[in-house]
CSV table of C-alpha atoms in Angstrom, one decimal:
chain,number,residue,atom,x,y,z
A,1338,MET,CA,93.3,100.1,102.6
A,1339,VAL,CA,89.6,100.4,102.3
A,1340,PHE,CA,87.7,103.9,102.2
A,1341,TYR,CA,84.1,105.2,101.8
A,1342,LEU,CA,82.6,108.7,101.5
A,1343,GLY,CA,80.6,109.1,104.5
A,1344,LYS,CA,79.5,106.0,106.8
A,1345,PRO,CA,79.9,102.6,105.1
A,1346,PRO,CA,77.1,100.0,104.3
A,1347,THR,CA,75.6,98.8,107.7
A,1348,ARG,CA,76.7,95.2,106.9
A,1349,GLU,CA,80.6,96.2,106.5
A,1350,ALA,CA,80.1,98.7,109.6
A,1351,ASN,CA,78.8,95.6,111.4
A,1352,TYR,CA,81.5,93.4,109.9
A,1353,GLU,CA,84.5,95.6,110.8
A,1354,GLN,CA,83.1,95.3,114.6
A,1355,ASP,CA,82.8,91.5,114.1
A,1356,MET,CA,85.9,90.3,112.3
A,1357,ASP,CA,89.1,89.9,113.6
A,1358,ASP,CA,91.1,91.4,111.3
A,1359,THR,CA,94.5,89.7,112.5
A,1360,ARG,CA,92.9,86.3,112.9
A,1361,LEU,CA,91.7,86.5,108.9
A,1362,GLN,CA,95.2,87.8,107.7
A,1363,GLN,CA,96.7,85.0,109.8
A,1364,LEU,CA,94.6,82.5,107.9
A,1365,LEU,CA,95.0,84.2,104.8
A,1366,THR,CA,98.8,84.0,105.1
A,1367,GLN,CA,99.1,80.4,105.8
A,1368,TYR,CA,96.2,79.7,102.6
A,1369,PHE,CA,99.1,81.2,100.6
A,1370,ASP,CA,101.7,79.2,102.4
A,1371,ASN,CA,100.0,76.0,101.9
A,1372,THR,CA,100.3,75.7,105.5
A,1373,ILE,CA,96.8,76.1,106.8
A,1374,ALA,CA,95.5,73.3,108.9
A,1375,ARG,CA,92.3,71.3,108.2
A,1376,ALA,CA,90.7,72.7,111.7
A,1377,ASP,CA,91.4,76.2,110.4
A,1378,CYS,CA,90.1,75.7,106.7
A,1379,GLU,CA,86.4,76.1,107.9
A,1380,ASP,CA,86.8,79.6,109.8
A,1381,LEU,CA,88.5,80.6,106.8
A,1382,LEU,CA,85.9,80.3,104.6
A,1383,ASN,CA,83.4,81.5,107.1
A,1384,TYR,CA,85.3,84.8,107.2
A,1385,LEU,CA,85.3,84.8,103.0
A,1386,ASP,CA,81.7,84.2,103.0
A,1387,GLU,CA,80.4,86.6,106.1
A,1388,GLY,CA,83.0,89.7,104.9
A,1389,SER,CA,82.3,92.0,102.0
A,1390,PRO,CA,84.7,91.9,99.3
A,1391,SER,CA,86.2,95.3,99.6
A,1392,ILE,CA,87.1,94.4,103.3
A,1393,VAL,CA,88.5,90.8,102.7
A,1394,ALA,CA,90.4,92.1,99.6
A,1395,MET,CA,92.5,94.3,101.9
A,1396,ALA,CA,93.2,91.8,104.5
A,1397,ILE,CA,94.5,89.4,101.0
A,1398,ASP,CA,96.5,92.5,100.3
A,1399,GLN,CA,98.0,92.4,104.0
A,1400,ALA,CA,98.6,88.7,104.1
A,1401,LEU,CA,100.2,88.8,100.9
A,1402,GLU,CA,102.7,91.3,102.1
A,1403,THR,CA,103.9,89.4,104.7
A,1404,ASN,CA,103.5,86.0,102.9
A,1405,LYS,CA,107.6,85.1,103.1
A,1406,ALA,CA,107.1,84.5,98.8
A,1407,ALA,CA,105.3,87.8,98.2
A,1408,GLY,CA,108.6,89.6,99.3
A,1409,SER,CA,108.8,92.7,100.5
A,1410,SER,CA,106.8,94.9,98.4
A,1411,PHE,CA,103.5,93.4,96.4
A,1412,ASN,CA,102.4,94.6,93.0
A,1413,PRO,CA,100.2,93.7,90.3
A,1414,ASP,CA,102.4,91.4,88.7
A,1415,ARG,CA,103.1,89.5,91.9
A,1416,LYS,CA,99.4,89.4,92.3
A,1417,LYS,CA,98.9,87.8,88.8
A,1418,ASN,CA,101.1,85.0,89.9
A,1419,VAL,CA,98.9,84.2,92.9
A,1420,TYR,CA,96.1,84.3,91.0
A,1421,SER,CA,97.4,81.7,88.5
A,1422,ARG,CA,98.3,79.7,91.4
A,1423,VAL,CA,94.8,79.9,92.6
A,1424,VAL,CA,93.6,79.4,89.2
A,1425,SER,CA,95.8,76.2,88.7
A,1426,GLU,CA,94.2,74.9,92.4
A,1427,ILE,CA,90.7,75.5,91.6
A,1428,HIS,CA,91.5,73.4,88.0
A,1429,ALA,CA,92.9,70.6,90.3
A,1430,LEU,CA,89.7,70.7,92.3
A,1431,GLN,CA,87.7,70.4,89.4
A,1432,THR,CA,89.8,67.6,87.4
A,1433,THR,CA,90.8,65.5,90.6
A,1434,PRO,CA,88.6,63.3,92.5
A,1435,THR,CA,88.4,64.3,96.1
A,1436,GLN,CA,88.8,60.6,97.6
A,1437,GLN,CA,92.2,60.0,95.1
A,1438,ALA,CA,93.9,63.4,96.2
A,1439,THR,CA,97.0,63.2,98.9
A,1440,PRO,CA,95.5,64.2,102.6
A,1441,HIS,CA,98.1,66.8,103.1
A,1442,LYS,CA,97.5,69.0,99.8
A,1443,LEU,CA,95.3,72.0,100.6
A,1444,TYR,CA,93.0,71.2,97.6
A,1445,THR,CA,91.7,67.9,99.1
A,1446,PHE,CA,89.4,69.9,101.6
A,1447,PRO,CA,86.1,70.6,99.5
A,1448,TRP,CA,84.9,73.9,101.1
A,1449,MET,CA,88.6,74.9,100.3
A,1450,LYS,CA,87.1,75.1,96.3
A,1451,ILE,CA,84.7,77.7,97.0
A,1452,ALA,CA,87.6,79.6,99.1
A,1453,ALA,CA,89.7,79.5,96.1
A,1454,LEU,CA,86.9,81.0,93.7
A,1455,PHE,CA,86.1,83.5,96.2
A,1456,MET,CA,89.9,84.7,96.3
A,1457,ALA,CA,90.4,84.1,92.8
A,1458,ALA,CA,87.5,86.6,91.9
A,1459,LEU,CA,88.6,89.0,94.6
A,1460,ILE,CA,92.0,89.1,93.4
A,1461,VAL,CA,91.0,89.8,89.6
A,1462,GLY,CA,88.9,92.5,91.0
A,1463,ILE,CA,92.0,94.3,92.5
A,1464,LEU,CA,94.1,93.4,89.2
A,1465,LEU,CA,91.0,95.1,87.0
A,1466,TYR,CA,91.3,98.1,89.5
A,1467,GLU,CA,94.7,99.1,89.6
A,1468,ASN,CA,95.1,98.6,85.7
A,1469,GLN,CA,92.0,101.2,85.3
A,1470,GLN,CA,94.2,103.3,87.4
A,1471,SER,CA,97.7,102.9,86.7
A,1472,GLY,CA,97.1,104.8,83.3
A,1473,ALA,CA,94.6,107.3,84.3
A,1474,ASP,CA,96.2,108.7,87.8
A,1475,THR,CA,96.1,112.6,87.7
A,1476,SER,CA,96.8,112.6,91.2
A,1477,SER,CA,98.6,115.9,91.4
A,1478,ILE,CA,100.8,114.0,94.3
A,1479,ALA,CA,101.3,110.9,92.6
A,1480,SER,CA,104.6,112.0,90.5
A,1481,GLU,CA,105.9,114.5,93.2
A,1482,SER,CA,108.4,112.1,94.8
A,1483,GLU,CA,110.6,114.9,95.9
A,1484,ASN,CA,108.0,116.9,97.9
A,1485,SER,CA,106.7,113.4,99.4
A,1486,ILE,CA,106.0,113.7,103.5
A,1487,THR,CA,107.5,110.4,105.1
A,1488,LEU,CA,107.7,109.7,109.1
A,1489,PRO,CA,110.5,111.2,110.7
A,1490,GLU,CA,113.4,109.4,110.6
A,1491,HIS,CA,115.4,110.8,113.5
A,1492,ASN,CA,113.2,112.0,116.3
A,1493,GLN,CA,113.8,110.1,119.5
A,1494,ALA,CA,112.1,108.9,122.2
A,1495,ILE,CA,113.4,110.3,125.6
A,1496,LEU,CA,113.5,109.1,129.0
A,1497,THR,CA,114.3,112.0,131.9
A,1498,LEU,CA,115.6,110.7,134.9
A,1499,ALA,CA,115.0,112.3,138.3
A,1500,ASP,CA,118.1,114.5,138.4
A,1501,GLY,CA,117.0,115.8,134.9
A,1502,SER,CA,119.4,113.8,133.0
A,1503,THR,CA,118.2,112.4,129.8
A,1504,ILE,CA,118.8,109.2,127.7
A,1505,LEU,CA,118.1,109.1,124.3
A,1506,LEU,CA,116.8,105.8,123.7
A,1507,ASN,CA,117.3,105.4,119.6
A,1508,ASP,CA,121.1,105.5,120.5
A,1509,SER,CA,120.9,103.5,123.8
A,1510,LEU,CA,122.2,99.7,123.6
A,1511,ASN,CA,120.0,97.0,125.1
A,1512,GLY,CA,120.8,96.3,128.6
A,1513,ILE,CA,120.7,98.6,132.0
A,1514,LEU,CA,120.2,102.5,131.3
A,1515,ALA,CA,120.1,103.7,134.6
A,1516,HIS,CA,120.0,102.8,138.4
A,1517,GLU,CA,117.6,105.1,140.6
A,1518,SER,CA,115.9,104.3,144.1
A,1519,GLY,CA,117.5,100.8,144.1
A,1520,VAL,CA,115.7,100.2,140.5
A,1521,GLU,CA,117.3,99.3,137.1
A,1522,ILE,CA,115.8,100.6,134.2
A,1523,ARG,CA,117.1,98.3,131.2
A,1524,LYS,CA,116.0,98.4,127.6
A,1525,ALA,CA,115.0,95.2,126.3
A,1526,GLU,CA,116.3,93.7,122.7
A,1527,ASP,CA,112.4,94.8,121.4
A,1528,GLY,CA,113.5,98.2,122.4
A,1529,SER,CA,110.9,98.6,125.1
A,1530,ILE,CA,111.7,99.9,128.2
A,1531,PHE,CA,111.2,98.1,131.8
A,1532,TYR,CA,111.9,98.8,135.5
A,1533,GLU,CA,113.4,96.1,137.5
A,1534,ALA,CA,113.0,96.4,141.4
A,1535,LYS,CA,116.6,95.4,143.2
A,1536,GLN,CA,116.3,97.3,146.6
A,1537,ALA,CA,113.7,100.0,145.7
A,1538,SER,CA,113.1,102.1,149.0
A,1539,VAL,CA,111.3,105.5,149.2
A,1540,ALA,CA,111.9,105.0,153.2
A,1541,ASP,CA,113.5,108.7,153.4
A,1542,GLY,CA,110.1,109.9,152.2
A,1543,THR,CA,111.4,111.0,148.2
A,1544,ILE,CA,110.0,109.7,145.4
A,1545,ASN,CA,112.0,110.1,142.2
A,1546,TYR,CA,109.9,110.4,139.1
A,1547,ASN,CA,111.1,109.7,135.3
A,1548,THR,CA,109.4,111.0,132.4
A,1549,PHE,CA,109.0,109.4,129.3
A,1550,SER,CA,108.5,111.4,125.8
A,1551,THR,CA,107.8,110.0,122.4
A,1552,PRO,CA,108.5,112.0,119.4
A,1553,LYS,CA,106.3,112.9,116.5
A,1554,GLY,CA,106.2,109.7,114.3
A,1555,SER,CA,107.2,106.9,116.6
A,1556,SER,CA,105.3,104.8,119.4
A,1557,TYR,CA,107.0,103.0,122.6
A,1558,GLN,CA,105.8,100.4,125.2
A,1559,ILE,CA,107.5,100.4,128.7
A,1560,LEU,CA,106.7,98.2,131.4
A,1561,LEU,CA,106.0,100.5,135.0
A,1562,PRO,CA,107.8,99.2,138.3
A,1563,ASP,CA,104.3,97.3,139.0
A,1564,GLY,CA,104.6,95.3,136.2
A,1565,THR,CA,101.6,97.7,134.1
A,1566,LYS,CA,102.4,97.8,130.8
A,1567,VAL,CA,101.9,100.9,128.6
A,1568,TRP,CA,101.7,101.7,125.0
A,1569,LEU,CA,102.6,105.5,124.2
A,1570,ASN,CA,101.3,106.7,121.2
A,1571,THR,CA,103.2,109.6,119.2
A,1572,ALA,CA,104.4,112.9,120.6
A,1573,THR,CA,103.2,111.9,124.1
A,1574,SER,CA,104.5,112.2,127.6
A,1575,ILE,CA,104.3,110.3,131.0
A,1576,ARG,CA,105.2,110.6,134.3
A,1577,PHE,CA,105.7,108.4,136.9
A,1578,PRO,CA,107.4,107.2,139.9
A,1579,VAL,CA,110.5,104.9,139.9
A,1580,ALA,CA,109.3,103.0,142.5
A,1581,PHE,CA,105.6,102.8,143.9
A,1582,THR,CA,104.8,103.9,147.4
A,1583,GLU,CA,102.7,101.2,149.4
A,1584,GLU,CA,99.7,103.8,149.3
A,1585,GLU,CA,98.6,104.0,145.9
A,1586,ARG,CA,100.2,103.9,142.2
A,1587,HIS,CA,99.8,107.0,140.7
A,1588,VAL,CA,101.0,108.4,137.3
A,1589,SER,CA,100.2,111.6,135.0
A,1590,LEU,CA,99.5,111.7,131.3
A,1591,LEU,CA,101.0,114.8,130.4
A,1592,ARG,CA,100.0,115.1,126.6
A,1593,GLY,CA,99.3,112.7,123.9
A,1594,GLU,CA,97.6,109.2,124.0
A,1595,ALA,CA,98.1,106.0,126.0
A,1596,TYR,CA,96.9,102.7,126.3
A,1597,PHE,CA,97.3,100.8,130.0
A,1598,GLU,CA,97.4,97.4,131.3
A,1599,VAL,CA,97.2,97.9,134.6
A,1600,THR,CA,98.7,94.9,136.9
A,1601,HIS,CA,95.5,93.8,139.4
A,1602,ASN,CA,96.5,94.9,143.0
A,1603,ALA,CA,93.8,95.7,145.3
A,1604,SER,CA,96.1,96.7,148.1
A,1605,LYS,CA,97.5,99.6,145.9
A,1606,PRO,CA,95.0,101.4,143.5
A,1607,PHE,CA,96.3,102.6,140.5
A,1608,SER,CA,95.4,106.1,138.8
A,1609,VAL,CA,95.7,108.2,136.1
A,1610,GLU,CA,95.9,112.1,136.3
A,1611,VAL,CA,95.7,113.7,133.0
A,1612,ASN,CA,94.6,117.5,132.7
A,1613,GLY,CA,93.0,117.7,136.1
A,1614,SER,CA,90.8,114.5,135.5
A,1615,THR,CA,91.1,111.5,137.4
A,1616,ILE,CA,91.2,108.0,136.4
A,1617,GLN,CA,90.9,105.3,139.3
A,1618,VAL,CA,91.4,101.6,138.7
A,1619,LEU,CA,92.6,98.5,140.3
A,1620,GLY,CA,93.2,96.2,137.4
A,1621,THR,CA,92.1,96.8,133.6
A,1622,HIS,CA,92.7,97.8,130.1
A,1623,PHE,CA,92.4,101.3,128.7
A,1624,ASN,CA,93.2,104.2,126.7
A,1625,VAL,CA,93.3,107.6,127.4
A,1626,SER,CA,93.9,110.1,124.7
A,1627,ALA,CA,94.6,114.1,125.6
A,1628,TYR,CA,96.1,116.0,122.7
A,1629,ALA,CA,95.9,119.3,123.2
A,1630,ASP,CA,94.5,120.5,120.1
A,1631,GLU,CA,91.3,118.5,120.6
A,1632,ASN,CA,90.5,120.4,123.9
A,1633,ARG,CA,89.1,117.0,125.4
A,1634,THR,CA,90.3,113.9,127.3
A,1635,THR,CA,88.8,110.5,125.8
A,1636,THR,CA,88.9,107.6,128.4
A,1637,THR,CA,87.9,104.2,126.8
A,1638,LEU,CA,87.6,101.0,128.8
A,1639,VAL,CA,88.5,97.9,127.2
A,1640,GLU,CA,88.3,95.5,130.1
A,1641,GLY,CA,87.4,95.7,133.8
A,1642,SER,CA,86.4,99.1,135.2
A,1643,VAL,CA,87.4,102.7,135.7
A,1644,ASN,CA,86.1,105.5,137.5
A,1645,VAL,CA,86.9,108.7,135.5
A,1646,SER,CA,86.2,112.3,137.9
A,1647,LYS,CA,86.6,115.9,137.0
A,1648,ASN,CA,85.7,118.8,139.4
A,1649,GLY,CA,83.8,116.6,141.6
A,1650,LYS,CA,81.8,114.7,138.7
A,1651,THR,CA,82.2,111.1,138.3
A,1652,VAL,CA,81.1,108.3,135.8
A,1653,LEU,CA,81.6,104.7,136.3
A,1654,LEU,CA,82.8,103.1,132.9
A,1655,LYS,CA,82.0,99.4,131.5
A,1656,PRO,CA,83.9,97.4,129.0
A,1657,ASN,CA,83.3,99.1,125.8
A,1658,GLN,CA,82.3,102.6,127.2
A,1659,GLN,CA,84.3,105.8,127.0
A,1660,ALA,CA,84.1,109.0,129.0
A,1661,VAL,CA,84.4,112.6,127.1
A,1662,VAL,CA,85.8,115.5,129.3
A,1663,ASP,CA,85.2,119.0,127.7
A,1664,GLU,CA,88.3,120.8,128.6
A,1665,LEU,CA,86.7,124.1,128.4
A,1666,THR,CA,83.6,123.2,130.3
A,1667,GLY,CA,84.6,120.6,132.1
A,1668,ALA,CA,81.5,118.5,131.3
A,1669,ILE,CA,81.8,114.6,131.3
A,1670,ARG,CA,80.1,112.9,128.5
A,1671,GLN,CA,79.2,108.7,128.9
A,1672,SER,CA,78.7,106.6,125.9
A,1673,ASP,CA,79.5,103.6,124.1
A,1674,ALA,CA,82.7,103.1,122.2
A,1675,ASP,CA,83.9,101.4,119.0
A,1676,VAL,CA,87.2,99.8,120.9
A,1677,ARG,CA,88.7,98.8,117.7
A,1678,SER,CA,88.9,102.4,116.2
A,1679,VAL,CA,90.3,103.6,119.4
A,1680,MET,CA,93.0,101.0,119.6
A,1681,ALA,CA,94.1,101.3,115.7
A,1682,TRP,CA,96.8,103.3,116.7
A,1683,LYS,CA,98.5,100.6,118.8
A,1684,ASN,CA,98.3,98.0,116.0
A,1685,GLY,CA,99.9,100.5,113.4
A,1686,TYR,CA,96.6,101.9,111.8
A,1687,PHE,CA,94.8,105.0,111.4
A,1688,ARG,CA,91.1,104.5,111.4
A,1689,PHE,CA,88.7,106.9,110.5
A,1690,ASP,CA,84.6,106.8,111.2
A,1691,ASP,CA,82.8,109.3,109.6
A,1692,GLU,CA,85.6,112.1,109.7
A,1693,SER,CA,86.0,115.3,107.8
A,1694,ILE,CA,89.1,115.9,106.1
A,1695,GLU,CA,90.5,118.4,108.4
A,1696,GLY,CA,90.0,115.8,111.3
A,1697,ILE,CA,91.9,113.0,108.7
A,1698,ILE,CA,94.8,115.8,108.5
A,1699,ASN,CA,95.0,116.6,112.1
A,1700,LYS,CA,95.1,113.0,113.2
A,1701,ILE,CA,98.1,111.8,110.6
A,1702,SER,CA,100.0,115.4,110.9
A,1703,ARG,CA,101.0,114.1,114.7
A,1704,TRP,CA,103.0,111.2,112.5
A,1705,TYR,CA,104.1,112.7,109.6
A,1706,ASP,CA,106.4,115.6,108.9
A,1707,ILE,CA,103.7,118.1,107.8
A,1708,ASP,CA,104.8,121.6,108.9
A,1709,ALA,CA,101.6,123.5,107.6
A,1710,VAL,CA,98.2,123.0,105.8
A,1711,GLU,CA,96.3,125.0,103.8
A,1712,TYR,CA,92.5,124.7,103.1
A,1713,GLU,CA,91.3,126.7,99.6
A,1714,GLY,CA,87.7,126.4,100.0
A,1715,GLU,CA,85.1,124.6,102.1
A,1716,PHE,CA,84.9,121.0,102.5
A,1717,ASN,CA,82.2,118.9,103.6
A,1718,GLU,CA,82.7,115.6,102.7
A,1719,ARG,CA,83.5,112.8,105.3
A,1720,PHE,CA,85.3,109.5,105.1
A,1721,THR,CA,85.5,106.3,106.9
A,1722,GLY,CA,88.3,103.8,106.6
A,1723,THR,CA,91.6,102.5,107.8
A,1724,PHE,CA,94.9,103.3,106.5
A,1725,GLN,CA,97.9,101.5,107.4
A,1726,ARG,CA,100.6,103.8,108.8
A,1727,SER,CA,103.4,103.8,106.3
A,1728,LYS,CA,106.5,105.8,104.9
A,1729,ASN,CA,104.5,108.1,102.4
A,1730,ILE,CA,101.0,109.3,103.0
A,1731,ALA,CA,100.8,110.1,99.3
A,1732,GLN,CA,98.6,106.6,98.6
A,1733,LEU,CA,96.1,108.1,101.4
A,1734,PHE,CA,95.9,110.9,99.5
A,1735,SER,CA,95.4,109.8,96.2
A,1736,TYR,CA,92.9,107.4,97.3
A,1737,LEU,CA,90.8,110.2,99.4
A,1738,GLU,CA,91.2,112.2,95.7
A,1739,LYS,CA,89.7,109.3,93.5
A,1740,LEU,CA,86.5,109.3,96.2
A,1741,ALA,CA,85.9,113.2,96.3
A,1742,PRO,CA,86.3,116.1,94.0
A,1743,ILE,CA,89.3,117.1,96.4
A,1744,ARG,CA,92.9,117.8,95.5
A,1745,PHE,CA,96.2,117.6,97.8
A,1746,GLU,CA,99.8,119.3,96.7
A,1747,ILE,CA,102.7,118.8,98.7
A,1748,LYS,CA,105.0,121.5,98.6
A,1749,GLU,CA,108.2,120.9,100.9
A,1750,ARG,CA,106.5,119.5,103.6
A,1751,ARG,CA,103.3,121.9,103.1
A,1752,VAL,CA,100.0,120.4,102.4
A,1753,VAL,CA,97.6,122.4,99.9
A,1754,ILE,CA,94.0,121.1,100.2
A,1755,MET,CA,91.7,122.3,97.2
A,1756,LYS,CA,88.3,121.8,95.2
């Protein structure tokens, strides 16, 4: 987790835009596993050289969390062990001639000496910071585990069939869930839902629709009858036909946020209806956000092209652009988009860009069991950062308290924010 008060320095902002976080974490994990390949070592060194220490430190933490040797939790003692290991490798580099080293050992690569030194320095910095904070943490939420707020554990995604019956997906076994209009509705081993046509037909003119809804605190993936993939964010509902007609493929986003990877079919245009706006595509990747509390619908294009229409107005989007429809006025505003920030939810993160404290609370409230929020005072601070969704948001609150004169109190799932 890395946070800044206001916007980050330009170099870090550019670095966040350009760097593939997943790739860096993969390389770091392989480094700590001693499984990194020669061809990947220089890539890792380039990442470490170009990235800011704070960003790379976060990636190191995440890589260590996924490393088999690190276990399910990673504390300062484990960091010290990793640091000792890096120091040992540096010592070996300094005392062992490169030409005499075993070809398959990690430290036979000359440039890895610099990488090891850089990571050692970062880990030391992390340790020093955590040690300083451990004895002086006066956060009002640090010791209130009994009042902690977690992700909901018992909310279930619901599939509503054409006849109105519902299926609670968490309780459902893998395999066939239902048959409708000659289509089998199945639950895969990974929990996703997909539609498999057997003898799909709408010959009598009747089109059966299903509605898929995710609860607060969970996301889901479904595969539509045409092969289009849809990821649903928390508190989202989508309505779609069990079998698409020959003329078009039309779905409705009733609320929330969804990411679409549309299967290309020039003879069957694909469209999404949301809050009176229409998004028309042939085959493309895009995200649509339409939470009611925002009074706007935001369409962000990742790949391909889409038309966004509202009240006779239409804009054509190119990749890395977005259209924001003001639901109060009907106006459409087109602009460049930070796709990485928009898509953070799909990858399990909250990502904030110069966000107010109210905006941060509003977004995390869609996921966590927060019943009410009270603001005692005026808050003009703005924050930029990334936070991985976890069981508890106490870590996020504690970090924000360190950056600004703000205090959080949690009282029976109520959050009180004070100066």
